[in-house]
PDB file of C-alpha atoms in Angstrom:
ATOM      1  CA  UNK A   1       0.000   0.000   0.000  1.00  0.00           C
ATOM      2  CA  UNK A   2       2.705   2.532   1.038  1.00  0.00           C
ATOM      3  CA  UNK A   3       4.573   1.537  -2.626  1.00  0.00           C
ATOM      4  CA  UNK A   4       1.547   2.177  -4.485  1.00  0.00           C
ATOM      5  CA  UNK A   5       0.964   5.862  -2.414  1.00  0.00           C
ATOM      6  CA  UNK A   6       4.629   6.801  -3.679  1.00  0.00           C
ATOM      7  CA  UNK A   7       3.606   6.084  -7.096  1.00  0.00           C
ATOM      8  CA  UNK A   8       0.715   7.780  -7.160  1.00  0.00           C
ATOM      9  CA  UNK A   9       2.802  10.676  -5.655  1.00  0.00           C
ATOM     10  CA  UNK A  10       5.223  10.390  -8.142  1.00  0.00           C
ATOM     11  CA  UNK A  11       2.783  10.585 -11.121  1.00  0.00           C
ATOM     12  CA  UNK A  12       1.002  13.304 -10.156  1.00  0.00           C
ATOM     13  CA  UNK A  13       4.319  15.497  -9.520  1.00  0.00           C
ATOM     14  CA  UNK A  14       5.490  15.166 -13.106  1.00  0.00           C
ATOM     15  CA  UNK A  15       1.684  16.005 -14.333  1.00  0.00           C
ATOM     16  CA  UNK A  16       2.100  19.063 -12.731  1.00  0.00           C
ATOM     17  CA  UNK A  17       5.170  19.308 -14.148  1.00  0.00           C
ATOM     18  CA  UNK A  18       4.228  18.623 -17.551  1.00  0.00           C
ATOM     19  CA  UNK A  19       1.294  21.181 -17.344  1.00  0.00           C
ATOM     20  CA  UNK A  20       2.975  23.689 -15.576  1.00  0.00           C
ATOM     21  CA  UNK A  21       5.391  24.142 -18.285  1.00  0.00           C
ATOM     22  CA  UNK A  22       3.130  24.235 -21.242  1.00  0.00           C
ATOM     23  CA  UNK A  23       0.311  26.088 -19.389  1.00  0.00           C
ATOM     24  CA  UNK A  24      -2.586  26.183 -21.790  1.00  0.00           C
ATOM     25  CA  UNK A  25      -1.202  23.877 -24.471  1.00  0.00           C
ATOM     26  CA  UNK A  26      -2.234  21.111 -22.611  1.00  0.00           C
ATOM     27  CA  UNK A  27      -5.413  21.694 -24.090  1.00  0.00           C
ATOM     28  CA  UNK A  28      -3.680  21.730 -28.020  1.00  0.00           C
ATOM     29  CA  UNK A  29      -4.648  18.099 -29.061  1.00  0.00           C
ATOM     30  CA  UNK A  30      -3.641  18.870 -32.777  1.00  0.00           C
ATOM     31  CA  UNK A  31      -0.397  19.780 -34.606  1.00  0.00           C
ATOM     32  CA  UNK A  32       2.210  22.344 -33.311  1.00  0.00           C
ATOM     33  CA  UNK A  33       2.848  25.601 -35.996  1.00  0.00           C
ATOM     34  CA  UNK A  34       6.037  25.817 -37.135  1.00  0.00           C
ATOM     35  CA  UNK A  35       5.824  29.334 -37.398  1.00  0.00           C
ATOM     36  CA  UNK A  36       3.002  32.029 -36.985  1.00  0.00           C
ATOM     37  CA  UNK A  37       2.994  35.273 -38.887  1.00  0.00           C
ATOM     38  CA  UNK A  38       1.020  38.515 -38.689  1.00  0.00           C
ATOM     39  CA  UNK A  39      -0.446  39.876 -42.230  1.00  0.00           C
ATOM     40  CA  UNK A  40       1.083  43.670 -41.728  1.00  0.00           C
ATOM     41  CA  UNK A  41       3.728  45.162 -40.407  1.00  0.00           C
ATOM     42  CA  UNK A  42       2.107  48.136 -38.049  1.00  0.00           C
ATOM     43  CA  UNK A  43      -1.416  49.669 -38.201  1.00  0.00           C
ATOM     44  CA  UNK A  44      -3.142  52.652 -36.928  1.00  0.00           C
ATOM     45  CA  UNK A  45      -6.136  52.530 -34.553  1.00  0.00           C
ATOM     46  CA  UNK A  46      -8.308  56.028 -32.768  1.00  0.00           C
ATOM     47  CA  UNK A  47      -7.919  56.198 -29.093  1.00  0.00           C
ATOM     48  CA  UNK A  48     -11.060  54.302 -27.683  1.00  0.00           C
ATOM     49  CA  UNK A  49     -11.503  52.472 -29.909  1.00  0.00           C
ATOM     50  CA  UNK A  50     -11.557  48.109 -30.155  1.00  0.00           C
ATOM     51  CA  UNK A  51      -9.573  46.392 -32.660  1.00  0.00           C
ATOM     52  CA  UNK A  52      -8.623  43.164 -33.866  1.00  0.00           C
ATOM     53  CA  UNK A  53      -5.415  41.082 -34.896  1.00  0.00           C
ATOM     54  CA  UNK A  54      -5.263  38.179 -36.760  1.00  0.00           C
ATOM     55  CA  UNK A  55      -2.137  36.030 -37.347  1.00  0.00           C
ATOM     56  CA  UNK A  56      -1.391  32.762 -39.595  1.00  0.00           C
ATOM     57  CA  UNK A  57      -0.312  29.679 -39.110  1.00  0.00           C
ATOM     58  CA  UNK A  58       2.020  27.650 -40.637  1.00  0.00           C
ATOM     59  CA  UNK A  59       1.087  24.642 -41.676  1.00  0.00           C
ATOM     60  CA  UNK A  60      -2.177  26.250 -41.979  1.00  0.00           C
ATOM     61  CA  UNK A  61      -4.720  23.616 -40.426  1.00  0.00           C
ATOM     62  CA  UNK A  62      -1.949  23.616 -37.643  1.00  0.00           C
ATOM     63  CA  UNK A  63      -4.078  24.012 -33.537  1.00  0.00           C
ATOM     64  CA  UNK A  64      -3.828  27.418 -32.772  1.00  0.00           C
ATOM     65  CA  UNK A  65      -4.114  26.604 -29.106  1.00  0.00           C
ATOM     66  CA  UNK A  66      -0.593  26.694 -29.738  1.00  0.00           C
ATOM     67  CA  UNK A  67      -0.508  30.310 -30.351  1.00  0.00           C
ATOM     68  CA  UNK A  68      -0.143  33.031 -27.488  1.00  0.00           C
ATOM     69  CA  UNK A  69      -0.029  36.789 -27.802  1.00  0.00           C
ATOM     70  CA  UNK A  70       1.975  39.184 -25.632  1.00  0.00           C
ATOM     71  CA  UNK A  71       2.085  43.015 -25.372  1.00  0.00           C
ATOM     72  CA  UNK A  72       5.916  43.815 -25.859  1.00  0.00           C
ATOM     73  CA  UNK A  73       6.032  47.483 -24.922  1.00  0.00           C
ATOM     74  CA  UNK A  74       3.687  50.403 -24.903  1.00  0.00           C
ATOM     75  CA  UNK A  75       0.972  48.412 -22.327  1.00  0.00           C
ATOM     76  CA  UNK A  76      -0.112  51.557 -21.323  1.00  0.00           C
ATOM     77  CA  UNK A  77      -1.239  52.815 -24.445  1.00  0.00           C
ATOM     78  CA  UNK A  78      -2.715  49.374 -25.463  1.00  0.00           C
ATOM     79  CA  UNK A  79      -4.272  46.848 -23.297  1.00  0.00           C
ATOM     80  CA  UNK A  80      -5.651  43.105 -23.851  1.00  0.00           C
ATOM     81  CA  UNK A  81      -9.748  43.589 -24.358  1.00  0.00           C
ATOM     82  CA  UNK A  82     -10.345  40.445 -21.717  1.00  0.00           C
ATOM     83  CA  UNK A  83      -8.079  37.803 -20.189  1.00  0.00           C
ATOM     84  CA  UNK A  84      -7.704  35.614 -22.927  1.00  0.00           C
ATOM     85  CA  UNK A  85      -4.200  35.018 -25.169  1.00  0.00           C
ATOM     86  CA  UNK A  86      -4.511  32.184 -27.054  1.00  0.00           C
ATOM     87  CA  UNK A  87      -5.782  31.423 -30.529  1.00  0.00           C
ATOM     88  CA  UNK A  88      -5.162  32.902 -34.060  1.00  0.00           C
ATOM     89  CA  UNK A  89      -6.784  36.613 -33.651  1.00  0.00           C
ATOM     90  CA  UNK A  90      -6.638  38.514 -30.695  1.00  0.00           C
ATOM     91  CA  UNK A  91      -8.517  41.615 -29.477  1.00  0.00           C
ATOM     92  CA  UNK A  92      -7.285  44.513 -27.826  1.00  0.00           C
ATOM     93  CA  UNK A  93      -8.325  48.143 -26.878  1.00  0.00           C
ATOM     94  CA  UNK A  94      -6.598  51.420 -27.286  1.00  0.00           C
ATOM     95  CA  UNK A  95      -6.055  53.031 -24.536  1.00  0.00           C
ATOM     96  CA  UNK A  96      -4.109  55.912 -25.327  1.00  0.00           C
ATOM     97  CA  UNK A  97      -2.291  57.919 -27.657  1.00  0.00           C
ATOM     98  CA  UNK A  98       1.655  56.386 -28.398  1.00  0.00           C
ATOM     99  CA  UNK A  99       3.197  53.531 -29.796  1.00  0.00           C
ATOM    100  CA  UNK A 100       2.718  49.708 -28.893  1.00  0.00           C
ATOM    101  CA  UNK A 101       4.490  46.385 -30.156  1.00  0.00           C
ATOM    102  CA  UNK A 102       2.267  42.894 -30.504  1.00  0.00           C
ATOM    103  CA  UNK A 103       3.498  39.852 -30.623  1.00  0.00           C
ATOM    104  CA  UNK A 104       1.894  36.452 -31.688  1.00  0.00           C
ATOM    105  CA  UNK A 105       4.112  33.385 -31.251  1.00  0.00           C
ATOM    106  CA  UNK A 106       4.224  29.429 -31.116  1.00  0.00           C
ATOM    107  CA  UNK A 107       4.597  28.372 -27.339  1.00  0.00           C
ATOM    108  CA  UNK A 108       7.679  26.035 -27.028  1.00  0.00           C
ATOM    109  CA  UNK A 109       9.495  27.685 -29.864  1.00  0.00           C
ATOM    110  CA  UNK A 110      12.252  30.926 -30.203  1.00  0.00           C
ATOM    111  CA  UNK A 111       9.573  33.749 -30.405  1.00  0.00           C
ATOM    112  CA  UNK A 112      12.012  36.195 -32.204  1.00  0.00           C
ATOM    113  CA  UNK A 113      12.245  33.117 -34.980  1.00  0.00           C
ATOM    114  CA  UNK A 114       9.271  31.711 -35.220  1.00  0.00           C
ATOM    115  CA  UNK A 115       7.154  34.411 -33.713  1.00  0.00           C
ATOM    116  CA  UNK A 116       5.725  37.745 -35.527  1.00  0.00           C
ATOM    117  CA  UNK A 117       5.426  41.504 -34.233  1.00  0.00           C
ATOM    118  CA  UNK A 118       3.146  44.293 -35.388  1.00  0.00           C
ATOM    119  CA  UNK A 119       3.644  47.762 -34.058  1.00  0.00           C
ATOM    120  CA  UNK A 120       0.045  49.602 -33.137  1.00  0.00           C
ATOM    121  CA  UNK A 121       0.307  53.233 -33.700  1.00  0.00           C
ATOM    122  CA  UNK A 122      -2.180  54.814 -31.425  1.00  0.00           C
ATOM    123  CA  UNK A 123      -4.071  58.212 -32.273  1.00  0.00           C
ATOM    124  CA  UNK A 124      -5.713  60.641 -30.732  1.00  0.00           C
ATOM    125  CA  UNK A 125      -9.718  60.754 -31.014  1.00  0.00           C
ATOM    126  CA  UNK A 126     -10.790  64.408 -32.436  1.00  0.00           C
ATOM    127  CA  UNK A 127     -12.469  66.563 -30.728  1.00  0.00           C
ATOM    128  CA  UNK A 128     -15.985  65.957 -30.378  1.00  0.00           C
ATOM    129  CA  UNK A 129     -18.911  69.026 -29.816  1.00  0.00           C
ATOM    130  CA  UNK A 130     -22.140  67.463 -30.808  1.00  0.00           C
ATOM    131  CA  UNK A 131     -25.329  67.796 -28.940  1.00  0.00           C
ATOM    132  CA  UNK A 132     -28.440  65.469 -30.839  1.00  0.00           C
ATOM    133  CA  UNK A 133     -31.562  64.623 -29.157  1.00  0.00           C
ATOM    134  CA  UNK A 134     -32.465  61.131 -28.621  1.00  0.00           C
ATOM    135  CA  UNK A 135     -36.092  60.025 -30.099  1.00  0.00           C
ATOM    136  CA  UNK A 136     -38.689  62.294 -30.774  1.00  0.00           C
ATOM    137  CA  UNK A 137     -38.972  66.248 -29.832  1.00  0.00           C
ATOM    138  CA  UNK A 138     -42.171  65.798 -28.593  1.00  0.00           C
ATOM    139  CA  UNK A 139     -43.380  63.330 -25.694  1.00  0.00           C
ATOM    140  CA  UNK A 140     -46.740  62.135 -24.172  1.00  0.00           C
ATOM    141  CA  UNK A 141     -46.418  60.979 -20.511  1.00  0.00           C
ATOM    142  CA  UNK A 142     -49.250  59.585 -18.429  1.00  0.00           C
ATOM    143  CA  UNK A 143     -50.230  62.317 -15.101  1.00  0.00           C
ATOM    144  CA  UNK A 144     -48.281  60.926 -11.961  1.00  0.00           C
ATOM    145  CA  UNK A 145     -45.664  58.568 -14.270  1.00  0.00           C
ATOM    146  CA  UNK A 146     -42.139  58.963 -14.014  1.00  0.00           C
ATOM    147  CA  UNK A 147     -39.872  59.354 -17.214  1.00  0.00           C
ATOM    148  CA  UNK A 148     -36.788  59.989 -18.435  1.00  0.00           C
ATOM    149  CA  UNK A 149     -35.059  62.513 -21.017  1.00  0.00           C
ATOM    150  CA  UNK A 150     -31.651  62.160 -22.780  1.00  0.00           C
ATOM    151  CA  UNK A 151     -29.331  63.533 -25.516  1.00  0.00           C
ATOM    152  CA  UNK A 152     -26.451  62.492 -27.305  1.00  0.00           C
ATOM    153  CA  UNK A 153     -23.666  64.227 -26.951  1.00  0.00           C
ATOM    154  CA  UNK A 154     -19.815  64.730 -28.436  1.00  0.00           C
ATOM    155  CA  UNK A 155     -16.906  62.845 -25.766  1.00  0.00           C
ATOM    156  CA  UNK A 156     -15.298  66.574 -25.440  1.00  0.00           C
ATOM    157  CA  UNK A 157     -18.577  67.295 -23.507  1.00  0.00           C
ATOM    158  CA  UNK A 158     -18.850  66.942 -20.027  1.00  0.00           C
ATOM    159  CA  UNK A 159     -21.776  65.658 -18.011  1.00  0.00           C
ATOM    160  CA  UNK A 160     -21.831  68.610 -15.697  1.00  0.00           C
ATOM    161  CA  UNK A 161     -21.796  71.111 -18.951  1.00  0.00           C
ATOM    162  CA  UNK A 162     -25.454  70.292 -19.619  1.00  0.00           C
ATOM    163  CA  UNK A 163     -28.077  71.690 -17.651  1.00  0.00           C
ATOM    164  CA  UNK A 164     -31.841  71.000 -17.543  1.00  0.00           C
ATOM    165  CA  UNK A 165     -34.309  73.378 -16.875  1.00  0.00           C
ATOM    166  CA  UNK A 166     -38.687  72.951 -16.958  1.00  0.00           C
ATOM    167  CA  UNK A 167     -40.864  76.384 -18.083  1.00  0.00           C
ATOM    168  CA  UNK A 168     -43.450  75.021 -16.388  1.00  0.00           C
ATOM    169  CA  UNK A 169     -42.810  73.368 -13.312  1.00  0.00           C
ATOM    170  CA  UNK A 170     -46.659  73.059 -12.010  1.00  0.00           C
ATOM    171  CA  UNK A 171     -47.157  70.109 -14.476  1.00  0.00           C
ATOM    172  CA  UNK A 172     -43.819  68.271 -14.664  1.00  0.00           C
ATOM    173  CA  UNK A 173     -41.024  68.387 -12.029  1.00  0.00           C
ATOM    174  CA  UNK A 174     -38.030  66.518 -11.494  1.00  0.00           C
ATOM    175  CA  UNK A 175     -37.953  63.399 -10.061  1.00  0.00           C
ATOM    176  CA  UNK A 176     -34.168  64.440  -8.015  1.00  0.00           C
ATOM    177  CA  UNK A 177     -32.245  66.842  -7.176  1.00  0.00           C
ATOM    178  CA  UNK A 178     -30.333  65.653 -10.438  1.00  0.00           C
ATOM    179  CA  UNK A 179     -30.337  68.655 -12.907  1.00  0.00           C
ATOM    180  CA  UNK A 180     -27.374  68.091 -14.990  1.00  0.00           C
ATOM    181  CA  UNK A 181     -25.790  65.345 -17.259  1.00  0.00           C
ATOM    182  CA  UNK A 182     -26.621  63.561 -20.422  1.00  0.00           C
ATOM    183  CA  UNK A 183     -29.794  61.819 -19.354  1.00  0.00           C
ATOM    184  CA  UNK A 184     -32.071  63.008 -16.561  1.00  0.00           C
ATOM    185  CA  UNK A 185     -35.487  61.623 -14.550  1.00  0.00           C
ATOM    186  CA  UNK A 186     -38.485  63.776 -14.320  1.00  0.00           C
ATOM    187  CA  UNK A 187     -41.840  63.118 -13.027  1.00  0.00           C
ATOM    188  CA  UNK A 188     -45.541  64.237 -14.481  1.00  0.00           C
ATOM    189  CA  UNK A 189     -47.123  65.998 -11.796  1.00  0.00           C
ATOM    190  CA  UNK A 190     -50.393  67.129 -13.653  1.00  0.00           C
ATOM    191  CA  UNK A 191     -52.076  67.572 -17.135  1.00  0.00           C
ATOM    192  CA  UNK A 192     -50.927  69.932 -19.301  1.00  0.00           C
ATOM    193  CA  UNK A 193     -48.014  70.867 -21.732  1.00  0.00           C
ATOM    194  CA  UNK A 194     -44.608  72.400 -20.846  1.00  0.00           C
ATOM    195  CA  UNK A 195     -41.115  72.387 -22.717  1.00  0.00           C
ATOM    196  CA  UNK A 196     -38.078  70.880 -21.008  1.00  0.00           C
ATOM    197  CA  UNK A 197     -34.734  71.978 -22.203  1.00  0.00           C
ATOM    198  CA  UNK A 198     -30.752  71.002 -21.933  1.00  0.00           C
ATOM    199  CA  UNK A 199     -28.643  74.064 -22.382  1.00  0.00           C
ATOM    200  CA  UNK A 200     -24.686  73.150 -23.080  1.00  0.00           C
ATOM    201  CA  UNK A 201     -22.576  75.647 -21.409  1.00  0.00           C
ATOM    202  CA  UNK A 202     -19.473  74.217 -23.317  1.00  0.00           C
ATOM    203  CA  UNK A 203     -18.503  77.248 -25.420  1.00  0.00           C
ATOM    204  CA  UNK A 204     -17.325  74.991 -28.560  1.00  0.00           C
ATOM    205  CA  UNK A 205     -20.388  73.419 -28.293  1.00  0.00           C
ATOM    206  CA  UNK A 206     -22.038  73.421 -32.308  1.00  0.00           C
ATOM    207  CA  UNK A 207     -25.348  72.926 -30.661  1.00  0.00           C
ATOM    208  CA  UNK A 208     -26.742  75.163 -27.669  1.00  0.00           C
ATOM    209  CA  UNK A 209     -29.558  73.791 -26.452  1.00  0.00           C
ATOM    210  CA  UNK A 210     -32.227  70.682 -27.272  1.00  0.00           C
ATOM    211  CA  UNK A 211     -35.686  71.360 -26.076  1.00  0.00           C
ATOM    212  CA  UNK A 212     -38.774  68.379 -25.718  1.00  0.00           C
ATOM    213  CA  UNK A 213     -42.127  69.396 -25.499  1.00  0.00           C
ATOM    214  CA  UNK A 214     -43.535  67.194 -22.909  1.00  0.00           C
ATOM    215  CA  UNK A 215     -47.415  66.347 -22.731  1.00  0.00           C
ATOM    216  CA  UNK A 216     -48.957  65.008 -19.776  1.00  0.00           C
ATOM    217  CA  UNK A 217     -52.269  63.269 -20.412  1.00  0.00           C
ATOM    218  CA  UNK A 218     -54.893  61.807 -17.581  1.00  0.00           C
ATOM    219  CA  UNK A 219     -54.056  58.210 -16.437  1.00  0.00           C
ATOM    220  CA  UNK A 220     -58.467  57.120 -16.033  1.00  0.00           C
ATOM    221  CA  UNK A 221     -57.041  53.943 -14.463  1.00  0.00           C
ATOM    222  CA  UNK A 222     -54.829  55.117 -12.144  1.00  0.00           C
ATOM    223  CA  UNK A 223     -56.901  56.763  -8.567  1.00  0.00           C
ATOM    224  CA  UNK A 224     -53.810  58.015  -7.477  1.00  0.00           C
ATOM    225  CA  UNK A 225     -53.574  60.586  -4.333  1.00  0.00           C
ATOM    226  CA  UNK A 226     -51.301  63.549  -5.848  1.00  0.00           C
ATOM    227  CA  UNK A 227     -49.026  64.770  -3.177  1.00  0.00           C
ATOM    228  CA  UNK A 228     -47.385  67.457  -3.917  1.00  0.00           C
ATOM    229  CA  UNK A 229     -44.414  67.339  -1.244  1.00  0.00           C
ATOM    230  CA  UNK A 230     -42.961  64.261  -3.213  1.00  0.00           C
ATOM    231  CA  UNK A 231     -41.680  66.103  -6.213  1.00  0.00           C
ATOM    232  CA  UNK A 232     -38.522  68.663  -6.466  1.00  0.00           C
ATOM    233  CA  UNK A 233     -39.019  72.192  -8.151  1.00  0.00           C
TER     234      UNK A 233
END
């Protein structure tokens, strides 16, 4: 019994062995690339953005569990788009302007031989001052409901540069003390009409302000007991 523990022992240490060499390729069941290769030399991406790298095998129906991907320099101006770095395309995200090297090589063979590098030149995303409403101008909203308004607007925007303001507080109100920011909560407090509008105090801004007309309409299901207390002028 205690020869057949020390075997068992023993064959378990060199499976950990064997696996903790290879790492993932224990999973490759098919046949080893002799060499991987990248289809361009460098490529240019906008800051923000998601991208995509695909590399080539050699044999071609070679297991491209074989294949792992490493950032060489420049991680902080690109960065892996999850955890994974294996296979025979890759996705990544740019982070921020600068220059990055990729490489995709065969595990268990000289990467600088057998291996392939691209260099990611990252840019810098332009300057952005839209302001675009979202849906229709002009909205119907049931008395007592609460909804929501939003715009779209340009990344050189800021959240705190648009501010929301009601004509006609009496029959919509807001539903916080939340004024500013691309999307905001209101709350129909009676029938009527009334215009809500975002003004962008961004000076750059192309567009100044977005205004919905809002029309609140009688809910004949809904006995609800208005209290006026609950809402924020």
């Amino acid at each position: 019994m205690k020869r057949a523990k020390q075997i068992f022992l023993s064959i378990m240490a060199a499976v950990l062995v064997i696996t903790g060499s290879f790492g993932t390729t224990a999973l490759a069941d098919g046949r080893r690339p002799k060499k991987v290769s990248i289809s361009k030399s460098s490529m240019k991406v906008i800051q923000g953005k998601e991208f995509e790298i695909k590399a080539k095998m050699t044999p071609r129906r070679s297991d491209d569990d074989y294949l792992r991907w490493q950032i060489i320099s420049g991680k902080k101006y690109v960065k892996f788009e999850d955890n994974d770095r294996d296979g025979d395309d890759m996705d990544f995200v740019a982070v921020k302007p600068g220059k990055a090297k990729i490489r995709c090589y065969v595990v268990g063979k000289n990467k600088k031989k057998y291996g392939d590098v691209i260099t990611v030149t990252v840019k810098k995303r332009p300057a952005d001052y839209s302001l675009r409403k979202v849906g229709s101008s002009k909205k119907i909203e049931e008395v007592y409901d609460d909804f929501d308004l939003e715009v779209k607007k340009g990344h050189s925007i800021k959240n705190s540069e648009l501010k929301w303001t009601i004509k006609d507080k009496s029959i919509v109100g807001f539903e916080s003390r939340r004024r500013t920011g691309r999307e905001v909560e209101f709350v129909a407090k009676k029938t009527g009409t009334t215009k809500i509008t975002c003004t962008c105090t961004n000076k750059k801004a192309k567009t100044k302000k977005i205004t919905y007309t809002v029309k609140v309409v009688a809910d004949d299901d809904d006995d609800y007991d208005y209290d006026d207390d609950y809402y924020y002028d």
